[in-house]
GROMACS .gro file of C-alpha atoms in nm:
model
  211
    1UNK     CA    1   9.965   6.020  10.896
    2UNK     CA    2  10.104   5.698  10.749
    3UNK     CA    3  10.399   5.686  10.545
    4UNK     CA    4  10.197   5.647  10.258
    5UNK     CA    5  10.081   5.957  10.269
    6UNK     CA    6  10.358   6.137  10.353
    7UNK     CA    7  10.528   5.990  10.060
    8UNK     CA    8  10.238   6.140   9.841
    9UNK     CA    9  10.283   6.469   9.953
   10UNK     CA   10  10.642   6.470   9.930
   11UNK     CA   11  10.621   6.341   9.561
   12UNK     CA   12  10.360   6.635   9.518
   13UNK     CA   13  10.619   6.837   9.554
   14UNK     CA   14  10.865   6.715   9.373
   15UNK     CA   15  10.618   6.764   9.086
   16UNK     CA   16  10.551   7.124   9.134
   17UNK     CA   17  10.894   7.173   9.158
   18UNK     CA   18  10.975   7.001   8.792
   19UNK     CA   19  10.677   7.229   8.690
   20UNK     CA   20  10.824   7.571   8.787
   21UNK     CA   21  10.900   7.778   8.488
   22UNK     CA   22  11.298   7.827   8.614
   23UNK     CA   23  11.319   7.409   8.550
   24UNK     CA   24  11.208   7.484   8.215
   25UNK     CA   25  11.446   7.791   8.133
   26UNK     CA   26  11.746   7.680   8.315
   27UNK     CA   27  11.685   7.275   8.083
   28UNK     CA   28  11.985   7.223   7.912
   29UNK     CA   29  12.230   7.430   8.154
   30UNK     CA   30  12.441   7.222   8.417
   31UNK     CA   31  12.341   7.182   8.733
   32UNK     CA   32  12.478   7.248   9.085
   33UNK     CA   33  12.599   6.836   9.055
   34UNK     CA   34  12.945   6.814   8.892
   35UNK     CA   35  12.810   6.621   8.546
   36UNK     CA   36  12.487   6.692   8.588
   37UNK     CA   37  12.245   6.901   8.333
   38UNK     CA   38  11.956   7.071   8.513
   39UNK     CA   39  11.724   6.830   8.286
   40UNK     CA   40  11.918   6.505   8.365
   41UNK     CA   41  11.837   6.589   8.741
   42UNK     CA   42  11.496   6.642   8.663
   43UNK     CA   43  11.482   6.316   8.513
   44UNK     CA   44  11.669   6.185   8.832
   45UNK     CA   45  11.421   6.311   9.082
   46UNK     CA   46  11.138   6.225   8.864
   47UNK     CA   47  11.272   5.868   8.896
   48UNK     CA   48  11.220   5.828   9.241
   49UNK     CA   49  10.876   5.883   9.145
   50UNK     CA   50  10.857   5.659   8.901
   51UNK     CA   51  11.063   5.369   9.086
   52UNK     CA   52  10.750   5.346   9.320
   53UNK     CA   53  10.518   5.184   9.047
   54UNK     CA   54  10.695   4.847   8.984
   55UNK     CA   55  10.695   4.798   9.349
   56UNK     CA   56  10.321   4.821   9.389
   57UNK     CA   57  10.291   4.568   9.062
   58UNK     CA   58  10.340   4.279   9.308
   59UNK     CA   59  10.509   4.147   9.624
   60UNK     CA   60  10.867   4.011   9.680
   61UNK     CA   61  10.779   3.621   9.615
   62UNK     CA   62  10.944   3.433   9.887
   63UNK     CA   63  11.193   3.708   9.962
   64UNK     CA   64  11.262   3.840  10.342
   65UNK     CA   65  11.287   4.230  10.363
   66UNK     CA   66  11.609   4.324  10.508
   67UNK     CA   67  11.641   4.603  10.743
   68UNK     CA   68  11.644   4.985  10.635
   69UNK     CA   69  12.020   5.057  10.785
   70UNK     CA   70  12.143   4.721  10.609
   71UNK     CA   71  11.969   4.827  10.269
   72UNK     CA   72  12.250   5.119  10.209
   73UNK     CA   73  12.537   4.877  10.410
   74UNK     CA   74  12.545   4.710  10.098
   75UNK     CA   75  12.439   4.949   9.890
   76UNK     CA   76  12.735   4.936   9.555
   77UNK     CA   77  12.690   5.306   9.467
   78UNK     CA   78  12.775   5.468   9.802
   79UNK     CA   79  13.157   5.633   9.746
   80UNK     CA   80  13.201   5.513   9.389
   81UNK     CA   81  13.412   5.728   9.216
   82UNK     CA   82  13.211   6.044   9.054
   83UNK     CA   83  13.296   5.884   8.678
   84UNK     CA   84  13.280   5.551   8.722
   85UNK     CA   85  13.018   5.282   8.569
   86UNK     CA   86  12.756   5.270   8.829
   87UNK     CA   87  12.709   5.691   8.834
   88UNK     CA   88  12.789   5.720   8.458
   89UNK     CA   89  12.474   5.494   8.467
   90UNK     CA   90  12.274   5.696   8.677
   91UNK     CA   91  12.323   5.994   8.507
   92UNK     CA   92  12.235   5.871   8.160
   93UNK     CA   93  11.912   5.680   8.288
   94UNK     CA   94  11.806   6.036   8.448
   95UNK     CA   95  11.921   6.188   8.110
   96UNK     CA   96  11.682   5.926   7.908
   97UNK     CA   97  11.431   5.999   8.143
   98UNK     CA   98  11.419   6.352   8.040
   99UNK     CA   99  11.481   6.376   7.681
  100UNK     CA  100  11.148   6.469   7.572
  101UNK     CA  101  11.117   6.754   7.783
  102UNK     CA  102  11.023   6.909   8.082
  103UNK     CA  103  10.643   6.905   7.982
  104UNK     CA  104  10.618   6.534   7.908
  105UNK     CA  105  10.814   6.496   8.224
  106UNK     CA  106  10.546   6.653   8.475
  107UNK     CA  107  10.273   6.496   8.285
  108UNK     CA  108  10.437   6.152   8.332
  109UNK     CA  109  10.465   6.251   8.705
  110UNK     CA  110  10.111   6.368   8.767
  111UNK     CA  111   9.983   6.070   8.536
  112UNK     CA  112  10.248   5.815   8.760
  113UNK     CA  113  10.094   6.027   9.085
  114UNK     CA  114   9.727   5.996   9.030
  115UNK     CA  115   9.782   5.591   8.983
  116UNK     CA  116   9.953   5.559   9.318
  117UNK     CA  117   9.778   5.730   9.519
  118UNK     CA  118   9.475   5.442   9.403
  119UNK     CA  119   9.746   5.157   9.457
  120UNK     CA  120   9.884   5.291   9.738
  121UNK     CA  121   9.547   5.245   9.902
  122UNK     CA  122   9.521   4.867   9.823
  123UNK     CA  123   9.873   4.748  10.005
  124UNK     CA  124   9.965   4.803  10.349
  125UNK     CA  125  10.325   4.940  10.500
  126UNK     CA  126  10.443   4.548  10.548
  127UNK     CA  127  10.427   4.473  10.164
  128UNK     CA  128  10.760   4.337  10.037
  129UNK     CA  129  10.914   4.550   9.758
  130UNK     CA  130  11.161   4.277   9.548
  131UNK     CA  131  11.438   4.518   9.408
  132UNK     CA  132  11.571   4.326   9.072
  133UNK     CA  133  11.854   4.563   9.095
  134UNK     CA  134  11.988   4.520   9.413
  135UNK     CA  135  11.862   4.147   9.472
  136UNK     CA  136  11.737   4.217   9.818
  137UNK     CA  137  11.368   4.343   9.979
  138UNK     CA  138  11.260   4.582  10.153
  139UNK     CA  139  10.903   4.639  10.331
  140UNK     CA  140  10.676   4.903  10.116
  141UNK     CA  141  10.736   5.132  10.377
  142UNK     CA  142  11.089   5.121  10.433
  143UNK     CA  143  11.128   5.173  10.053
  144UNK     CA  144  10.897   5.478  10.125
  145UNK     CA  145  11.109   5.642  10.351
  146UNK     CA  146  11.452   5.570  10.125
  147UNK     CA  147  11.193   5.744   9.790
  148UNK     CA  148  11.152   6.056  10.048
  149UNK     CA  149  11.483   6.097  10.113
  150UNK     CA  150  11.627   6.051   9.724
  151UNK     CA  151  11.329   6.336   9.699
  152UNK     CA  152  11.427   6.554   9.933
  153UNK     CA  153  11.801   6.519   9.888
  154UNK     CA  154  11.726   6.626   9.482
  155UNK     CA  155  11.449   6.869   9.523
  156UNK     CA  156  11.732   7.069   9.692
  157UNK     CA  157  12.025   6.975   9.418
  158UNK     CA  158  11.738   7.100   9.155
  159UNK     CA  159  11.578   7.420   9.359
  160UNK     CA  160  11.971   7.565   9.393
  161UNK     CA  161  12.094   7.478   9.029
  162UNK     CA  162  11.750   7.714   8.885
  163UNK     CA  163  11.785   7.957   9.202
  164UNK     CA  164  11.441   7.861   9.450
  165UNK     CA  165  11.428   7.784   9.800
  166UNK     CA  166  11.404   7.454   9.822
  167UNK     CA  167  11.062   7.269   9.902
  168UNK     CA  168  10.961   7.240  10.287
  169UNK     CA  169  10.887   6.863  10.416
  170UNK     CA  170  10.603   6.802  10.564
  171UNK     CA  171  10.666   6.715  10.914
  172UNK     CA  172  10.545   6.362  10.861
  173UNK     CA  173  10.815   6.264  10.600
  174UNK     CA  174  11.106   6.498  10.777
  175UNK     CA  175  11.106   6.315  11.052
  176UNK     CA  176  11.157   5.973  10.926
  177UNK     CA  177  11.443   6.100  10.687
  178UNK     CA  178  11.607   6.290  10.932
  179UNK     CA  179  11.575   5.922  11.142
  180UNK     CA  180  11.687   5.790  10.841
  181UNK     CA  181  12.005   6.030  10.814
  182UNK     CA  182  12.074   6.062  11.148
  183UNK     CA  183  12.152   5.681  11.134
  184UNK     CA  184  12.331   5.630  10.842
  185UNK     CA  185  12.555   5.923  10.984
  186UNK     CA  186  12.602   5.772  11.296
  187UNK     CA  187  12.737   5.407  11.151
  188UNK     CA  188  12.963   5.614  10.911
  189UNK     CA  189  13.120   5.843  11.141
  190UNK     CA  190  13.010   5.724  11.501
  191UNK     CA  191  12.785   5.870  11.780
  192UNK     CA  192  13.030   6.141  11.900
  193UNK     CA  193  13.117   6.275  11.564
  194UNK     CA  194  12.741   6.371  11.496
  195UNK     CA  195  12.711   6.471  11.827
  196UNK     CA  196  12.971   6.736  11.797
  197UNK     CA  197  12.819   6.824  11.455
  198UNK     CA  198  12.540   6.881  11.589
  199UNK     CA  199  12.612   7.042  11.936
  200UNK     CA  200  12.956   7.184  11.981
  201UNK     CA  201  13.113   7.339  11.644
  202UNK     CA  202  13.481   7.377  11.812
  203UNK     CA  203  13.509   6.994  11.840
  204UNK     CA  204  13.251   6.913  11.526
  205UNK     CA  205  13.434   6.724  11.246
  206UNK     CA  206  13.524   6.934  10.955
  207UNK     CA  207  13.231   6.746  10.724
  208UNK     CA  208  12.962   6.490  10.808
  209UNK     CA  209  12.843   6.316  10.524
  210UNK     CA  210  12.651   6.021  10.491
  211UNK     CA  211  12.674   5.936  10.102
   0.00000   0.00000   0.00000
């Protein structure tokens, strides 16, 4: 299955998650993210949603895509202090996103849904995305795989702030965001670090964290 299509069904359910009745009850009550309101994460994860449809508008004039590892190597956001600009930013925009309400959010994200998986169709996994807010490119399906991860990392944050279990990956997007995770940990913290994480507890790091 491409990674097309495992975006899709990752962003499925995402949806059904910002559809379950606890999203709606638990709204306005913070979430399990210092800051955070359960409805400003909503808006958050619906954004990764959301983010896909400017990239399928057109194709990074002129611009080279840069590498998946060396996207987040200069990504400005990674270890910025928890109330500083760039995540005071974040956490309005996902607040905006979500200030009519959880019902006009899921119908935004089925409407935003049923239009990309048409325009997903027409474009194949080499397509350069332009970002305008990072002033770099990346191919369609590396941005893919860094939209499944910003889903699965929030479906989580949003299942444990309203008390579910959070969604299961299908095997086809797992895999490239554990790839994805397992090499971002290993430049942060280096190969025998996540081996020990991962393999013998007594000498494992006390945390391994990639963002």
């Amino acid at each position: 299955m491409s990674l097309k299509n495992a975006y899709l069904e990752t962003a499925a359910q995402a949806a059904a998650l910002l559809d379950a009745p606890e999203v709606a009850a638990s709204w306005e009550k913070p979430s399990v993210l210092a800051q955070w309101t359960v409805g400003g994460l909503a808006g958050h994860l619906a954004y990764q949603i959301f983010s896909v449809d400017p990239a399928l508008e057109e194709p990074g004039s002129g611009q080279e895509p840069i590498p998946l590892l060396e996207h987040y190597a200069r990504a400005v956001w990674i270890d910025v202090p928890l109330d500083g600009e760039i995540n005071s930013g974040i956490r309005a925009k996902g607040e905006g996103i979500s200030a009519e309400g959880v019902r006009h959010l899921v119908e935004r994200v089925h409407a935003a849904l049923d239009q990309q998986r048409t325009g997903l169709k027409e474009v194949h996994g080499d397509w350069v995305v332009f970002m305008p807010q990072t002033g770099w490119a990346l191919s369609l399906d590396d941005f893919l795989v860094t939209r499944m991860v910003e889903l699965a990392v929030h479906m989580d944050d949003l299942a444990v702030s309203v008390g579910l279990s959070a969604p299961e990956l299908p095997g086809t997007a797992l895999e490239p965001v554990v790839a994805l995770l397992t090499g971002l940990s290993v430049r942060r913290h280096g190969q025998a670090a996540l081996l020990r994480a991962l393999t013998r507890a007594e000498r494992a790091p006390a945390a391994i964290n990639v963002f």
